[in-house]
mmCIF file of C-alpha atoms in Angstrom:
data_model
loop_
_atom_site.group_PDB
_atom_site.id
_atom_site.type_symbol
_atom_site.label_atom_id
_atom_site.label_comp_id
_atom_site.label_asym_id
_atom_site.label_seq_id
_atom_site.Cartn_x
_atom_site.Cartn_y
_atom_site.Cartn_z
ATOM 1 C CA ALA V 285 3.500 22.047 7.213
ATOM 2 C CA GLN V 286 2.024 19.079 5.433
ATOM 3 C CA LYS V 287 3.643 15.984 6.863
ATOM 4 C CA VAL V 288 2.205 13.493 4.424
ATOM 5 C CA THR V 289 1.501 14.263 0.790
ATOM 6 C CA GLN V 290 -0.573 12.117 -1.498
ATOM 7 C CA ALA V 291 -0.388 14.074 -4.712
ATOM 8 C CA GLN V 292 -2.845 11.883 -6.597
ATOM 9 C CA THR V 293 -6.353 12.914 -5.666
ATOM 10 C CA GLU V 294 -8.094 10.412 -7.909
ATOM 11 C CA ILE V 295 -6.953 7.534 -10.070
ATOM 12 C CA SER V 296 -9.069 5.505 -12.449
ATOM 13 C CA VAL V 297 -7.895 2.247 -13.988
ATOM 14 C CA VAL V 298 -9.405 -0.676 -15.791
ATOM 15 C CA GLU V 299 -9.493 -4.041 -14.082
ATOM 16 C CA LYS V 300 -6.244 -6.047 -14.273
ATOM 17 C CA GLU V 301 -4.116 -2.957 -14.682
ATOM 18 C CA ASP V 302 -1.323 -2.301 -12.184
ATOM 19 C CA VAL V 303 -1.577 0.932 -10.238
ATOM 20 C CA THR V 304 0.802 2.769 -7.884
ATOM 21 C CA LEU V 305 -0.347 5.163 -5.191
ATOM 22 C CA ASP V 306 2.277 7.681 -4.165
ATOM 23 C CA CYS V 307 3.045 8.852 -0.645
ATOM 24 C CA VAL V 308 5.724 11.361 0.318
ATOM 25 C CA TYR V 309 6.339 12.235 3.940
ATOM 26 C CA GLU V 310 8.269 14.797 5.901
ATOM 27 C CA THR V 311 9.866 14.284 9.295
ATOM 28 C CA ARG V 312 12.958 15.197 11.263
ATOM 29 C CA ASP V 313 12.709 12.154 13.486
ATOM 30 C CA THR V 314 15.007 9.223 12.883
ATOM 31 C CA THR V 315 12.429 6.844 14.315
ATOM 32 C CA TYR V 316 9.026 6.918 12.737
ATOM 33 C CA TYR V 317 6.336 4.636 11.385
ATOM 34 C CA LEU V 318 4.439 4.682 8.145
ATOM 35 C CA PHE V 319 1.022 3.196 7.552
ATOM 36 C CA TRP V 320 -1.391 2.558 4.726
ATOM 37 C CA TYR V 321 -5.134 2.289 5.257
ATOM 38 C CA LYS V 322 -7.950 1.426 2.880
ATOM 39 C CA GLN V 323 -11.366 3.062 3.186
ATOM 40 C CA PRO V 324 -13.994 1.214 1.149
ATOM 41 C CA PRO V 325 -17.397 2.805 0.471
ATOM 42 C CA SER V 326 -18.659 1.429 3.792
ATOM 43 C CA GLY V 327 -16.500 4.056 5.506
ATOM 44 C CA GLU V 328 -14.361 2.080 7.937
ATOM 45 C CA LEU V 329 -10.606 2.504 7.597
ATOM 46 C CA VAL V 330 -8.930 -0.862 7.252
ATOM 47 C CA PHE V 331 -5.302 -1.216 8.274
ATOM 48 C CA LEU V 332 -3.068 -2.571 5.503
ATOM 49 C CA ILE V 333 0.547 -2.213 6.581
ATOM 50 C CA ARG V 334 2.916 -0.620 9.062
ATOM 51 C CA ARG V 335 6.600 -0.008 8.318
ATOM 52 C CA ASN V 336 9.233 1.381 10.678
ATOM 53 C CA SER V 337 11.950 3.768 9.577
ATOM 54 C CA PHE V 338 14.729 1.243 10.075
ATOM 55 C CA ASP V 339 13.313 -1.346 7.755
ATOM 56 C CA GLU V 340 13.611 -0.385 4.098
ATOM 57 C CA GLN V 341 12.918 -3.828 2.807
ATOM 58 C CA ASN V 342 10.062 -3.845 0.347
ATOM 59 C CA GLU V 343 7.057 -5.903 1.266
ATOM 60 C CA ILE V 344 4.676 -7.952 -0.807
ATOM 61 C CA SER V 345 1.352 -9.318 0.310
ATOM 62 C CA GLY V 346 -0.533 -11.032 -2.465
ATOM 63 C CA ARG V 347 -1.352 -8.403 -5.094
ATOM 64 C CA TYR V 348 -0.199 -5.598 -2.790
ATOM 65 C CA SER V 349 3.372 -4.365 -2.531
ATOM 66 C CA TRP V 350 5.022 -1.436 -0.814
ATOM 67 C CA ASN V 351 8.194 0.391 -1.764
ATOM 68 C CA PHE V 352 9.813 2.327 1.083
ATOM 69 C CA GLN V 353 12.676 4.645 0.109
ATOM 70 C CA LYS V 354 14.149 6.863 2.813
ATOM 71 C CA SER V 355 16.329 8.671 0.275
ATOM 72 C CA THR V 356 13.242 10.146 -1.340
ATOM 73 C CA SER V 357 11.005 10.060 1.754
ATOM 74 C CA SER V 358 8.488 7.970 -0.087
ATOM 75 C CA PHE V 359 6.341 4.991 0.797
ATOM 76 C CA ASN V 360 4.503 3.998 -2.354
ATOM 77 C CA PHE V 361 1.821 1.345 -2.657
ATOM 78 C CA THR V 362 1.318 -0.791 -5.758
ATOM 79 C CA ILE V 363 -1.657 -2.961 -6.563
ATOM 80 C CA THR V 364 -0.951 -5.561 -9.208
ATOM 81 C CA ALA V 365 -3.736 -6.833 -11.458
ATOM 82 C CA SER V 366 -6.291 -4.504 -9.881
ATOM 83 C CA GLN V 367 -9.822 -5.688 -9.184
ATOM 84 C CA VAL V 368 -13.114 -3.857 -8.790
ATOM 85 C CA VAL V 369 -13.026 -4.635 -5.051
ATOM 86 C CA ASP V 370 -9.877 -2.521 -4.779
ATOM 87 C CA SER V 371 -11.975 0.581 -5.407
ATOM 88 C CA ALA V 372 -11.610 2.690 -2.278
ATOM 89 C CA VAL V 373 -9.896 5.702 -0.804
ATOM 90 C CA TYR V 374 -6.379 4.914 0.345
ATOM 91 C CA PHE V 375 -4.631 6.861 3.075
ATOM 92 C CA CYS V 376 -0.965 7.040 3.923
ATOM 93 C CA ALA V 377 -0.097 8.081 7.488
ATOM 94 C CA LEU V 378 2.965 8.940 9.559
ATOM 95 C CA SER V 379 3.564 8.469 13.275
ATOM 96 C CA GLU V 380 6.672 10.088 14.753
ATOM 97 C CA ALA V 381 8.427 8.784 17.850
ATOM 98 C CA GLY V 382 9.574 12.292 18.756
ATOM 99 C CA ARG V 383 6.046 13.466 19.414
ATOM 100 C CA GLY V 384 6.275 12.261 22.965
ATOM 101 C CA ASN V 385 3.880 10.136 24.887
ATOM 102 C CA ASN V 386 1.236 9.613 22.273
ATOM 103 C CA ASN V 387 0.865 7.999 18.877
ATOM 104 C CA ASP V 388 -1.302 10.435 16.989
ATOM 105 C CA MET V 389 -0.876 10.049 13.276
ATOM 106 C CA ARG V 390 -0.595 12.511 10.435
ATOM 107 C CA PHE V 391 -2.672 11.456 7.463
ATOM 108 C CA GLY V 392 -2.387 12.367 3.838
ATOM 109 C CA ALA V 393 -5.415 13.702 2.000
ATOM 110 C CA GLY V 394 -6.087 10.298 0.481
ATOM 111 C CA THR V 395 -6.208 8.919 -3.055
ATOM 112 C CA ARG V 396 -9.515 7.742 -4.460
ATOM 113 C CA LEU V 397 -8.955 4.672 -6.629
ATOM 114 C CA THR V 398 -11.659 3.558 -9.028
ATOM 115 C CA VAL V 399 -11.230 0.233 -10.775
ATOM 116 C CA LYS V 400 -13.581 -0.202 -13.698
ATOM 117 C CA PRO V 401 -14.617 -3.634 -14.937
ATOM 118 C CA ASP M 169 -10.057 -8.981 16.114
ATOM 119 C CA VAL M 170 -10.234 -5.442 17.370
ATOM 120 C CA LYS M 171 -13.732 -4.086 17.340
ATOM 121 C CA VAL M 172 -14.453 -0.372 17.416
ATOM 122 C CA THR M 173 -18.086 0.597 17.233
ATOM 123 C CA GLN M 174 -19.760 3.962 16.870
ATOM 124 C CA SER M 175 -23.258 4.654 18.067
ATOM 125 C CA SER M 176 -24.656 5.986 14.792
ATOM 126 C CA ARG M 177 -23.760 5.663 11.114
ATOM 127 C CA TYR M 178 -25.817 8.678 10.091
ATOM 128 C CA LEU M 179 -27.019 11.621 12.130
ATOM 129 C CA VAL M 180 -28.981 14.741 11.224
ATOM 130 C CA LYS M 181 -29.061 17.599 13.712
ATOM 131 C CA ARG M 182 -30.071 21.244 13.729
ATOM 132 C CA THR M 183 -27.834 24.214 14.342
ATOM 133 C CA GLY M 184 -27.430 24.861 18.046
ATOM 134 C CA GLU M 185 -28.267 21.342 19.172
ATOM 135 C CA LYS M 186 -25.976 19.455 21.535
ATOM 136 C CA VAL M 187 -24.660 16.349 19.829
ATOM 137 C CA PHE M 188 -23.123 13.250 21.376
ATOM 138 C CA LEU M 189 -21.091 10.773 19.351
ATOM 139 C CA GLU M 190 -20.231 7.580 21.179
ATOM 140 C CA CYS M 191 -17.389 5.189 20.526
ATOM 141 C CA VAL M 192 -16.688 1.859 22.186
ATOM 142 C CA GLN M 193 -13.716 -0.479 21.786
ATOM 143 C CA ASP M 194 -13.543 -4.008 23.094
ATOM 144 C CA MET M 195 -9.794 -4.680 23.215
ATOM 145 C CA ASP M 196 -8.769 -2.897 26.404
ATOM 146 C CA HIS M 197 -6.841 -0.293 24.416
ATOM 147 C CA GLU M 198 -5.312 2.620 26.272
ATOM 148 C CA ASN M 199 -5.531 5.212 23.531
ATOM 149 C CA MET M 200 -8.638 6.475 21.826
ATOM 150 C CA PHE M 201 -8.995 9.140 19.151
ATOM 151 C CA TRP M 202 -11.586 11.259 17.400
ATOM 152 C CA TYR M 203 -10.955 12.459 13.866
ATOM 153 C CA ARG M 204 -13.023 14.278 11.329
ATOM 154 C CA GLN M 205 -12.666 13.534 7.650
ATOM 155 C CA ASP M 206 -13.367 16.105 4.973
ATOM 156 C CA PRO M 207 -12.761 15.847 1.216
ATOM 157 C CA GLY M 208 -9.276 16.925 0.235
ATOM 158 C CA LEU M 209 -8.158 17.267 3.850
ATOM 159 C CA GLY M 210 -7.759 13.666 4.908
ATOM 160 C CA LEU M 211 -8.247 12.904 8.589
ATOM 161 C CA ARG M 212 -7.675 15.602 11.151
ATOM 162 C CA LEU M 213 -7.327 14.861 14.836
ATOM 163 C CA ILE M 214 -9.846 16.534 17.130
ATOM 164 C CA TYR M 215 -8.999 15.009 20.518
ATOM 165 C CA PHE M 216 -7.362 11.925 21.903
ATOM 166 C CA SER M 217 -7.269 10.226 25.270
ATOM 167 C CA TYR M 218 -4.494 8.059 26.688
ATOM 168 C CA ASP M 219 -6.305 7.033 29.875
ATOM 169 C CA VAL M 220 -9.593 7.287 31.705
ATOM 170 C CA LYS M 221 -10.495 10.913 32.398
ATOM 171 C CA MET M 222 -7.425 12.076 30.478
ATOM 172 C CA LYS M 223 -7.662 14.008 27.231
ATOM 173 C CA GLU M 224 -5.416 15.954 24.926
ATOM 174 C CA LYS M 225 -6.317 18.420 22.204
ATOM 175 C CA GLY M 226 -5.534 17.517 18.656
ATOM 176 C CA ASP M 227 -5.227 19.853 15.707
ATOM 177 C CA ILE M 228 -8.821 21.100 15.538
ATOM 178 C CA PRO M 229 -10.438 20.954 19.011
ATOM 179 C CA GLU M 230 -12.446 24.169 18.716
ATOM 180 C CA GLY M 231 -16.167 23.584 19.067
ATOM 181 C CA TYR M 232 -15.705 20.089 20.481
ATOM 182 C CA SER M 233 -15.240 18.452 23.843
ATOM 183 C CA VAL M 234 -14.718 14.845 24.868
ATOM 184 C CA SER M 235 -15.392 12.542 27.759
ATOM 185 C CA ARG M 236 -13.742 9.313 28.810
ATOM 186 C CA GLU M 237 -15.302 7.976 31.979
ATOM 187 C CA LYS M 238 -14.562 4.335 31.197
ATOM 188 C CA LYS M 239 -11.600 2.841 29.413
ATOM 189 C CA GLU M 240 -13.648 1.335 26.612
ATOM 190 C CA ARG M 241 -15.782 4.385 25.859
ATOM 191 C CA PHE M 242 -14.813 7.735 24.335
ATOM 192 C CA SER M 243 -17.458 10.336 23.601
ATOM 193 C CA LEU M 244 -17.247 13.356 21.336
ATOM 194 C CA ILE M 245 -19.521 16.255 22.207
ATOM 195 C CA LEU M 246 -20.561 19.146 20.031
ATOM 196 C CA GLU M 247 -21.857 21.658 22.564
ATOM 197 C CA SER M 248 -23.719 23.734 19.980
ATOM 198 C CA ALA M 249 -23.645 22.210 16.531
ATOM 199 C CA SER M 250 -22.889 24.430 13.586
ATOM 200 C CA THR M 251 -23.157 23.808 9.854
ATOM 201 C CA ASN M 252 -19.367 23.775 9.473
ATOM 202 C CA GLN M 253 -19.297 20.704 11.683
ATOM 203 C CA THR M 254 -21.051 18.699 9.001
ATOM 204 C CA SER M 255 -18.522 15.962 8.366
ATOM 205 C CA MET M 256 -17.574 12.326 8.726
ATOM 206 C CA TYR M 257 -16.401 11.521 12.258
ATOM 207 C CA LEU M 258 -14.106 8.589 12.848
ATOM 208 C CA CYS M 259 -13.164 7.044 16.146
ATOM 209 C CA ALA M 260 -10.016 4.969 16.578
ATOM 210 C CA SER M 261 -8.183 3.112 19.313
ATOM 211 C CA SER M 262 -4.670 1.779 19.815
ATOM 212 C CA LEU M 263 -3.086 -0.522 22.336
ATOM 213 C CA SER M 264 -0.721 1.966 23.924
ATOM 214 C CA VAL M 265 0.863 5.380 23.555
ATOM 215 C CA ASN M 266 3.858 4.067 21.633
ATOM 216 C CA SER M 267 4.224 5.661 18.220
ATOM 217 C CA GLN M 268 4.522 2.258 16.579
ATOM 218 C CA GLU M 269 1.036 1.175 17.543
ATOM 219 C CA THR M 270 -1.540 0.693 14.833
ATOM 220 C CA GLN M 271 -4.783 2.575 15.177
ATOM 221 C CA TYR M 272 -7.992 0.666 14.554
ATOM 222 C CA PHE M 273 -11.009 2.530 13.293
ATOM 223 C CA GLY M 274 -14.738 2.378 13.707
ATOM 224 C CA PRO M 275 -17.179 2.602 10.782
ATOM 225 C CA GLY M 276 -17.617 6.355 11.092
ATOM 226 C CA THR M 277 -20.578 8.655 11.707
ATOM 227 C CA ARG M 278 -21.770 10.943 8.951
ATOM 228 C CA LEU M 279 -23.140 14.038 10.650
ATOM 229 C CA LEU M 280 -25.257 16.570 8.837
ATOM 230 C CA VAL M 281 -25.998 19.830 10.639
ATOM 231 C CA LEU M 282 -28.865 21.803 9.133
#
């Protein structure tokens, strides 16, 4: 079963628009961790944020913000006033504590964001 | 900063060739991972290792093997490359086996098998 769903395959916006990338996850664990990564055209995945299942407080980092809602099993990512440099593929990932002695992640399929000037 | 490096950014091989992909991390991390990335499928785990000489299969280990002789180095081996192994291969490492640990990724190797 798909553990992490990123329903938006591709999104295109014009610079300075706000954009939200959706992430819905599925787990039976009470302790788990959610991550967002950015993959620019260079290919390397860049870590953006980690959130544990006990902390539902929303987080803001500059133009980036994350909305974690356990009630809907969602961990959405919003970019405010988007810029061309935000163009990338963004991945949401889940790591479950109940998977034993490892921390392998389950990744969504990714959302390709294109920001046009 | 964590640094994960991969031996090649681009690789072209022929069907049936033996292929080695090398990954090195410089932060004394315990865990290392190999993923492949394909459009529409995200990242899928091939193998991971939680210690020297230890390895565990991921979701898609068929056609691959791995080697971890030193803590900092994790190799992915395609014993006999096939065209369906054309993909982007990503290596990652994390500090420990705890599920909370962030994985740090290398730049990836784009492999084309002809």
